[in-house]
Amino acid sequence: MIYVDNNATTRLADEVAQAMADAFAVGYLNPSSQHQLGQKARRRLDDARETILSILGGEITKFLGDRLVFTSGGTEANNLALFGLGHETAGQVIISAIEHPSISEAADRLRAFGTAVRVLPVNSEGVVQYDQLDDWLTEPTRLVSVMLANNETGVIQPIEEIAAICRDRKVPLHVDAVQAVGKIPLDFSLLDISAMTISPHKFHGPRGIGALMLDDQVKLNPMMFGGSQQLTMRPGTESVELAIGFERSLQLAIETLPEAGPRMETLRDHLEASLLQELGDERMTINRGMIERLPHTSNVAFPGIDRQALVMALDMVGVACSTGSACASGSSERSPTLIAMGLKEEVISSSIRLSLSRTTTEEEIDEVAKRISNCVKRLRRP
Ligand SMILES: Cc1ncc(COP(=O)(O)O)c(C=O)c1O
């Protein structure tokens, strides 16, 4: 099977598996225990936090638990941001039209509880339009949340510009950076945002852990209760083993990025070019404009072909890809991102997502292009 669904999840790197196996072998790692073993676990957890914060440009303070809150993954961190941030101010919440369901559906819940939610539109290239934001922020606003890069198209969003507006209006900005971390260089302090979501299983780290990174100005209200861990902001015994896997996978992602980023981009462009050459531009379109994308993501439409049928046909010939967000897979729901971009129905209903990783090879990409072209031609036959 050739795996081109790395935006859904990636393979755990061997070095990360080894680091976690070593940690699991210690046997007793509860950072809240008072004995020496517990103190050792606490130091190791704090070390992992400090490394993650310093790699991503976070604030290193005395209470690191205040600045990097470990969660069970990106979904929990996004929910924690939407429900827990900015509670000192009552008021509306603003998101974009292309957020992951862990933001958009959390916003639906807020709406159901009576919070006004406004949605920034995107243009046909999938870029968030923020012209109205300054105006909207004249009304009391608790939080703005906009993703750094879209999980379906890979399109990189104008976060610096949005952050400048939020800063002027003194409204916290949360950024879902799940797909961007480890794929493009990024620095939390340079972005000057209030909070950021990270999920290491997208960069060859473990599933089951994520984090919400916070600046020193914001206060987080907990969503769960019943423990003093993580300064009560996210109670529950922390997994030192998973935190070590998180730390190691981030170190590796950043170390390999200068070589892997351009290589993935070349392979992705090669894949799109091969498909275009094989099928012609009347049989396929790439869902992007002339804008900046993550280097490893491609969203391609084959008008006239049903996307579910294509993904299934590709699975049968040994290519694992998806129709969009893994959280919506298994359902035939149309992509909210492509709908928000105002694309034609024939494009929306025929689009698939191909996402590479730093381990994807040229041979695999040549083979994927061949298998997709064959499947598309076969499915087109009357
Ligand atoms: C942009 C984005 N945000 C959040 C998530 C959720 O992350 P997790 O799978 O760690 O819950 C995903 C997962 O696909 C994502 O792509």
PDB file of N, CA and C in Angstrom, residues 85-89 141-145 166-167 169-174 193-195 218:
ATOM      1  N   LEU A  85     -10.834  29.975  26.415  1.00  0.00           N
ATOM      2  CA  LEU A  85     -10.031  31.210  26.313  1.00  0.00           C
ATOM      3  C   LEU A  85     -10.890  32.467  26.315  1.00  0.00           C
ATOM      4  N   GLY A  86     -10.328  33.524  26.843  1.00  0.00           N
ATOM      5  CA  GLY A  86     -10.948  34.845  26.738  1.00  0.00           C
ATOM      6  C   GLY A  86     -12.194  35.031  27.575  1.00  0.00           C
ATOM      7  N   HIS A  87     -12.320  34.238  28.646  1.00  0.00           N
ATOM      8  CA  HIS A  87     -13.563  34.322  29.407  1.00  0.00           C
ATOM      9  C   HIS A  87     -13.718  35.577  30.247  1.00  0.00           C
ATOM     10  N   GLU A  88     -12.618  36.368  30.335  1.00  0.00           N
ATOM     11  CA  GLU A  88     -12.732  37.622  31.089  1.00  0.00           C
ATOM     12  C   GLU A  88     -13.670  38.577  30.351  1.00  0.00           C
ATOM     13  N   THR A  89     -13.790  38.370  29.030  1.00  0.00           N
ATOM     14  CA  THR A  89     -14.641  39.254  28.232  1.00  0.00           C
ATOM     15  C   THR A  89     -15.843  38.464  27.744  1.00  0.00           C
ATOM     16  N   THR A 141     -15.720  41.052  21.861  1.00  0.00           N
ATOM     17  CA  THR A 141     -15.343  39.766  21.267  1.00  0.00           C
ATOM     18  C   THR A 141     -14.492  38.987  22.251  1.00  0.00           C
ATOM     19  N   ARG A 142     -14.875  37.757  22.476  1.00  0.00           N
ATOM     20  CA  ARG A 142     -14.127  36.923  23.438  1.00  0.00           C
ATOM     21  C   ARG A 142     -12.901  36.324  22.785  1.00  0.00           C
ATOM     22  N   LEU A 143     -13.052  35.877  21.537  1.00  0.00           N
ATOM     23  CA  LEU A 143     -11.959  35.134  20.903  1.00  0.00           C
ATOM     24  C   LEU A 143     -12.115  35.122  19.384  1.00  0.00           C
ATOM     25  N   VAL A 144     -10.962  35.155  18.695  1.00  0.00           N
ATOM     26  CA  VAL A 144     -10.934  34.899  17.246  1.00  0.00           C
ATOM     27  C   VAL A 144     -10.125  33.619  17.068  1.00  0.00           C
ATOM     28  N   SER A 145     -10.580  32.729  16.190  1.00  0.00           N
ATOM     29  CA  SER A 145      -9.817  31.504  15.926  1.00  0.00           C
ATOM     30  C   SER A 145      -9.748  31.264  14.422  1.00  0.00           C
ATOM     31  N   CYS A 166      -6.147  41.787  15.569  1.00  0.00           N
ATOM     32  CA  CYS A 166      -6.604  41.320  16.889  1.00  0.00           C
ATOM     33  C   CYS A 166      -5.819  42.014  18.004  1.00  0.00           C
ATOM     34  N   ARG A 167      -4.513  42.170  17.763  1.00  0.00           N
ATOM     35  CA  ARG A 167      -3.666  42.818  18.773  1.00  0.00           C
ATOM     36  C   ARG A 167      -4.126  44.247  19.019  1.00  0.00           C
ATOM     37  N   ARG A 169      -6.984  45.482  18.636  1.00  0.00           N
ATOM     38  CA  ARG A 169      -8.294  45.496  19.317  1.00  0.00           C
ATOM     39  C   ARG A 169      -8.253  44.762  20.652  1.00  0.00           C
ATOM     40  N   LYS A 170      -7.054  44.262  21.016  1.00  0.00           N
ATOM     41  CA  LYS A 170      -6.858  43.544  22.286  1.00  0.00           C
ATOM     42  C   LYS A 170      -7.809  42.338  22.450  1.00  0.00           C
ATOM     43  N   VAL A 171      -7.935  41.601  21.357  1.00  0.00           N
ATOM     44  CA  VAL A 171      -8.761  40.393  21.390  1.00  0.00           C
ATOM     45  C   VAL A 171      -7.840  39.198  21.174  1.00  0.00           C
ATOM     46  N   PRO A 172      -7.942  38.145  22.016  1.00  0.00           N
ATOM     47  CA  PRO A 172      -7.047  36.992  21.825  1.00  0.00           C
ATOM     48  C   PRO A 172      -7.308  36.260  20.503  1.00  0.00           C
ATOM     49  N   LEU A 173      -6.212  35.851  19.854  1.00  0.00           N
ATOM     50  CA  LEU A 173      -6.314  35.072  18.618  1.00  0.00           C
ATOM     51  C   LEU A 173      -5.762  33.674  18.857  1.00  0.00           C
ATOM     52  N   HIS A 174      -6.605  32.687  18.600  1.00  0.00           N
ATOM     53  CA  HIS A 174      -6.146  31.288  18.665  1.00  0.00           C
ATOM     54  C   HIS A 174      -5.909  30.795  17.238  1.00  0.00           C
ATOM     55  N   ILE A 193       0.665  35.679  18.545  1.00  0.00           N
ATOM     56  CA  ILE A 193      -0.715  35.233  18.737  1.00  0.00           C
ATOM     57  C   ILE A 193      -0.897  34.816  20.203  1.00  0.00           C
ATOM     58  N   SER A 194      -2.138  34.539  20.591  1.00  0.00           N
ATOM     59  CA  SER A 194      -2.392  34.224  21.998  1.00  0.00           C
ATOM     60  C   SER A 194      -2.331  32.735  22.302  1.00  0.00           C
ATOM     61  N   ALA A 195      -2.715  31.920  21.322  1.00  0.00           N
ATOM     62  CA  ALA A 195      -2.757  30.475  21.582  1.00  0.00           C
ATOM     63  C   ALA A 195      -2.623  29.704  20.277  1.00  0.00           C
ATOM     64  N   VAL A 218      -2.865  35.459  28.239  1.00  0.00           N
ATOM     65  CA  VAL A 218      -4.199  34.849  28.278  1.00  0.00           C
ATOM     66  C   VAL A 218      -4.393  33.934  29.479  1.00  0.00           C
TER      67      VAL A 218
END
